[in-house]
Amino acid sequence: MITFLLSLVALVVGYVVYGKFVEHVFAPDNRTTPAVAKADGVDFIVLPSWKVFMIQFLNIAGTGPIFGAIMGAKFGPAAYLWIVLGCIFAGATHDYLSGMLSMRHDGAGLPEIIGHYLGKSTKQVMLVFSVFLLMLVGAVFVYSPALILGKMMDDGLTWVYLWCGIIFVYYIIATMLPIDKIIGKIYPVFAISMLFMALALMVVLFVKWPTLPELYDGIYGENYTSPIFPALFITIACGAISGFHATQTPLMARCVKDERMGRPLFYGAMITEGLVALIWATVSMYFFYGGAASELGQPLTLQAPEVVTAVSNGWLGTIGGILALLGVVAAPITSGDTALRSARLIIAEFIHLEQRTIMKRIWICIPLFAATLALLFFNISNPDGFNVIWSYFGWANQTLAVFTLWAITVYLVRNNKPYWITLLPALFMTVVCSSFIMVSKNAFAFDITIGYIVGAIALAVAVIWFIVWKRKDKKKENKYTAIQKTILR
């Protein structure tokens, strides 16, 4: 529990100290935000700051800081290090700067921002990549809650299919309607429920004060089966850094009235998610290593959703059961609808189709939902469909974070700001993603040594590319400055 306590303090201090530094680097001001300048009553709407925070938190959280932390806890105390350091120096920085850049670019979506700083070709690749990723989220987060709800009513698949239909209809409605009509009303309730569940579990941890693996005992756990590098950094994504977040921050960047609220709304939401991930990682350490599994009469082989249900019911009783249901059912549903909403807006932005008119929203939603239905059908029909889709989602998610970090780095360089705050995370995650795709059983499935070699090569290429690009960009800037001085003379 000592490591847990120190990690809690570190996250709070990270928000106060490093979060303030990152804010100083960006330097928000009192300029008019897109929520005011482009108000359309659908996607660009000024919302109260507390509501923006709650929606942003639930948008980026979903089941990520729960399931990822549970699976990551099997690696042992190393999970604490990644959640704390990843959240402060990578994830929260990534979320804050991507959200603020969206505001500075009139509420632009992620592909537009990446294209502006990394070029048109990268923009087109990221358009396809991000929309596909968002459809994966929509498909996965239809079937997984439908399966849980269906099994609660009957062991057959009839109820599962019925719930799939109900959730999908909800997705259509939530994606089409103005953001304040459904999302603005129900998201804060679910966010509060998730936070209450996390706080209740933390109280139980303090009461029980279990003996857990500590960092001073070593970073490894007894039950881990994959190499910590790179598997841990893909497994725990939403609690540390997640590219999916950069597709969600523009949704709230279009609803913020004042740039100076960016740190609590974006950086703060990510730190809050890190706290939730930290609590669930500790609960899971107790479950896998501290004897909680035997106390609850459960095997160590339980999957993440089953751990949530067992722990919540066992420790929190009836209230815990309700909160567990919200955690494993409501949370993924509320991630799925905003994922598809983001996809709609990204496509609309790319083809320059305004979204104030409902028919123009429908034109985009028809093919979007048709493609998502195809992925959902694969998920249902293939016995291993969920695992395959989730595996690709995990890698694609972190790869999207890599491109976002590189785009922000270019912005910082061109504005003569301390670019190392995103360059270092960008280099690290470049190595993680390139290594993981080599060793993943759903990709190349090479030996881990090959993965490390490819990761080292990727690092060298990235460093050389950055140095060469920076020098060229500096020459262009000097040439442009010289021309300006000549004109002024």
CSV table of N, CA, C and O in Angstrom, one decimal, residues 160-205:
chain,number,residue,atom,x,y,z
A,160,VAL,N,-29.1,-11.1,-26.3
A,160,VAL,CA,-27.8,-10.4,-26.7
A,160,VAL,C,-28.1,-9.6,-28.0
A,160,VAL,O,-27.7,-8.4,-28.1
A,161,TYR,N,-28.7,-10.3,-29.0
A,161,TYR,CA,-29.0,-9.6,-30.2
A,161,TYR,C,-29.9,-8.4,-30.0
A,161,TYR,O,-29.8,-7.4,-30.7
A,162,LEU,N,-30.9,-8.6,-29.2
A,162,LEU,CA,-31.9,-7.6,-28.9
A,162,LEU,C,-31.2,-6.4,-28.3
A,162,LEU,O,-31.4,-5.2,-28.7
A,163,TRP,N,-30.3,-6.6,-27.3
A,163,TRP,CA,-29.6,-5.5,-26.7
A,163,TRP,C,-28.6,-4.8,-27.7
A,163,TRP,O,-28.4,-3.6,-27.6
A,164,CYS,N,-28.0,-5.6,-28.6
A,164,CYS,CA,-27.2,-5.0,-29.7
A,164,CYS,C,-28.0,-4.0,-30.5
A,164,CYS,O,-27.5,-2.9,-30.8
A,165,GLY,N,-29.2,-4.4,-30.8
A,165,GLY,CA,-30.1,-3.5,-31.6
A,165,GLY,C,-30.5,-2.2,-30.8
A,165,GLY,O,-30.4,-1.1,-31.3
A,166,ILE,N,-30.8,-2.4,-29.5
A,166,ILE,CA,-31.2,-1.3,-28.7
A,166,ILE,C,-30.0,-0.3,-28.5
A,166,ILE,O,-30.1,0.9,-28.7
A,167,ILE,N,-28.8,-0.8,-28.3
A,167,ILE,CA,-27.6,0.0,-28.1
A,167,ILE,C,-27.3,0.7,-29.4
A,167,ILE,O,-26.9,1.9,-29.4
A,168,PHE,N,-27.4,0.0,-30.5
A,168,PHE,CA,-27.1,0.6,-31.8
A,168,PHE,C,-28.0,1.7,-32.1
A,168,PHE,O,-27.6,2.8,-32.7
A,169,VAL,N,-29.3,1.6,-31.8
A,169,VAL,CA,-30.3,2.6,-32.0
A,169,VAL,C,-29.9,3.9,-31.2
A,169,VAL,O,-30.0,5.0,-31.7
A,170,TYR,N,-29.5,3.6,-30.0
A,170,TYR,CA,-29.1,4.7,-29.1
A,170,TYR,C,-27.9,5.4,-29.7
A,170,TYR,O,-27.8,6.7,-29.7
A,171,TYR,N,-26.9,4.7,-30.3
A,171,TYR,CA,-25.8,5.3,-30.9
A,171,TYR,C,-26.2,6.2,-32.0
A,171,TYR,O,-25.7,7.3,-32.2
A,172,ILE,N,-27.1,5.8,-32.8
A,172,ILE,CA,-27.6,6.6,-33.9
A,172,ILE,C,-28.2,7.9,-33.4
A,172,ILE,O,-27.9,9.0,-33.9
A,173,ILE,N,-29.0,7.8,-32.4
A,173,ILE,CA,-29.7,9.0,-31.8
A,173,ILE,C,-28.7,9.9,-31.2
A,173,ILE,O,-28.7,11.2,-31.5
A,174,ALA,N,-27.8,9.4,-30.4
A,174,ALA,CA,-26.8,10.2,-29.7
A,174,ALA,C,-25.8,10.9,-30.7
A,174,ALA,O,-25.3,12.0,-30.5
A,175,THR,N,-25.5,10.2,-31.8
A,175,THR,CA,-24.6,10.7,-32.8
A,175,THR,C,-25.2,11.9,-33.6
A,175,THR,O,-24.6,12.8,-34.0
A,176,MET,N,-26.5,11.8,-33.8
A,176,MET,CA,-27.2,12.7,-34.6
A,176,MET,C,-27.7,14.0,-33.8
A,176,MET,O,-27.6,15.1,-34.4
A,177,LEU,N,-28.1,13.8,-32.6
A,177,LEU,CA,-28.7,15.0,-31.9
A,177,LEU,C,-27.6,15.9,-31.4
A,177,LEU,O,-26.4,15.6,-31.3
A,178,PRO,N,-28.0,17.2,-31.1
A,178,PRO,CA,-27.0,18.2,-30.5
A,178,PRO,C,-26.4,17.6,-29.2
A,178,PRO,O,-27.0,16.9,-28.5
A,179,ILE,N,-25.2,18.0,-29.0
A,179,ILE,CA,-24.4,17.4,-27.9
A,179,ILE,C,-25.0,17.6,-26.5
A,179,ILE,O,-24.8,16.8,-25.6
A,180,ASP,N,-25.8,18.7,-26.4
A,180,ASP,CA,-26.3,19.0,-25.1
A,180,ASP,C,-27.6,18.2,-24.8
A,180,ASP,O,-28.1,18.3,-23.6
A,181,LYS,N,-28.2,17.5,-25.8
A,181,LYS,CA,-29.5,16.9,-25.6
A,181,LYS,C,-29.4,15.6,-24.8
A,181,LYS,O,-30.2,15.3,-23.9
A,182,ILE,N,-28.5,14.7,-25.2
A,182,ILE,CA,-28.4,13.4,-24.5
A,182,ILE,C,-27.0,13.4,-23.8
A,182,ILE,O,-27.0,13.2,-22.6
A,183,ILE,N,-25.9,13.5,-24.5
A,183,ILE,CA,-24.6,13.4,-23.9
A,183,ILE,C,-24.4,14.4,-22.8
A,183,ILE,O,-23.9,14.1,-21.7
A,184,GLY,N,-24.9,15.7,-23.0
A,184,GLY,CA,-24.7,16.7,-22.0
A,184,GLY,C,-25.5,16.4,-20.7
A,184,GLY,O,-25.3,17.0,-19.7
A,185,LYS,N,-26.6,15.5,-20.8
A,185,LYS,CA,-27.4,15.3,-19.7
A,185,LYS,C,-27.1,14.0,-18.9
A,185,LYS,O,-27.1,14.0,-17.7
A,186,ILE,N,-26.8,12.9,-19.6
A,186,ILE,CA,-26.5,11.7,-19.0
A,186,ILE,C,-25.1,11.4,-18.6
A,186,ILE,O,-24.8,10.7,-17.7
A,187,TYR,N,-24.1,12.0,-19.4
A,187,TYR,CA,-22.7,11.7,-19.1
A,187,TYR,C,-22.3,12.1,-17.8
A,187,TYR,O,-21.5,11.3,-17.1
A,188,PRO,N,-22.6,13.3,-17.3
A,188,PRO,CA,-22.2,13.7,-15.9
A,188,PRO,C,-22.7,12.7,-14.9
A,188,PRO,O,-21.9,12.4,-13.9
A,189,VAL,N,-23.9,12.1,-15.0
A,189,VAL,CA,-24.4,11.2,-14.1
A,189,VAL,C,-23.5,9.9,-14.0
A,189,VAL,O,-23.1,9.4,-13.0
A,190,PHE,N,-23.2,9.4,-15.2
A,190,PHE,CA,-22.4,8.2,-15.3
A,190,PHE,C,-20.9,8.4,-14.8
A,190,PHE,O,-20.3,7.6,-14.2
A,191,ALA,N,-20.4,9.6,-15.1
A,191,ALA,CA,-19.1,10.0,-14.6
A,191,ALA,C,-19.0,10.0,-13.1
A,191,ALA,O,-18.1,9.5,-12.5
A,192,ILE,N,-20.0,10.6,-12.5
A,192,ILE,CA,-20.1,10.7,-11.1
A,192,ILE,C,-20.2,9.3,-10.5
A,192,ILE,O,-19.5,9.0,-9.5
A,193,SER,N,-20.9,8.4,-11.1
A,193,SER,CA,-21.1,7.0,-10.6
A,193,SER,C,-19.7,6.3,-10.7
A,193,SER,O,-19.3,5.6,-9.8
A,194,MET,N,-19.0,6.5,-11.8
A,194,MET,CA,-17.7,5.9,-11.9
A,194,MET,C,-16.7,6.4,-10.9
A,194,MET,O,-15.9,5.6,-10.3
A,195,LEU,N,-16.7,7.7,-10.6
A,195,LEU,CA,-15.8,8.3,-9.6
A,195,LEU,C,-16.2,7.8,-8.2
A,195,LEU,O,-15.3,7.5,-7.4
A,196,PHE,N,-17.5,7.7,-7.9
A,196,PHE,CA,-18.0,7.2,-6.6
A,196,PHE,C,-17.5,5.8,-6.4
A,196,PHE,O,-17.1,5.4,-5.3
A,197,MET,N,-17.6,4.9,-7.4
A,197,MET,CA,-17.2,3.5,-7.3
A,197,MET,C,-15.7,3.5,-7.0
A,197,MET,O,-15.3,2.7,-6.1
A,198,ALA,N,-14.9,4.3,-7.7
A,198,ALA,CA,-13.5,4.3,-7.5
A,198,ALA,C,-13.1,4.7,-6.0
A,198,ALA,O,-12.3,4.1,-5.3
A,199,LEU,N,-13.8,5.8,-5.6
A,199,LEU,CA,-13.5,6.3,-4.2
A,199,LEU,C,-14.0,5.3,-3.2
A,199,LEU,O,-13.3,5.1,-2.1
A,200,ALA,N,-15.1,4.6,-3.4
A,200,ALA,CA,-15.6,3.6,-2.4
A,200,ALA,C,-14.6,2.5,-2.3
A,200,ALA,O,-14.3,2.0,-1.2
A,201,LEU,N,-14.1,2.0,-3.5
A,201,LEU,CA,-13.1,1.0,-3.4
A,201,LEU,C,-11.8,1.4,-2.7
A,201,LEU,O,-11.1,0.6,-2.1
A,202,MET,N,-11.4,2.7,-2.9
A,202,MET,CA,-10.2,3.2,-2.3
A,202,MET,C,-10.4,3.2,-0.7
A,202,MET,O,-9.5,2.8,0.0
A,203,VAL,N,-11.6,3.5,-0.3
A,203,VAL,CA,-11.9,3.5,1.2
A,203,VAL,C,-11.8,2.0,1.7
A,203,VAL,O,-11.2,1.8,2.8
A,204,VAL,N,-12.3,1.1,0.9
A,204,VAL,CA,-12.2,-0.3,1.3
A,204,VAL,C,-10.7,-0.7,1.4
A,204,VAL,O,-10.3,-1.5,2.3
A,205,LEU,N,-9.9,-0.3,0.4
A,205,LEU,CA,-8.5,-0.6,0.5
A,205,LEU,C,-7.8,-0.1,1.7
A,205,LEU,O,-7.0,-0.7,2.4
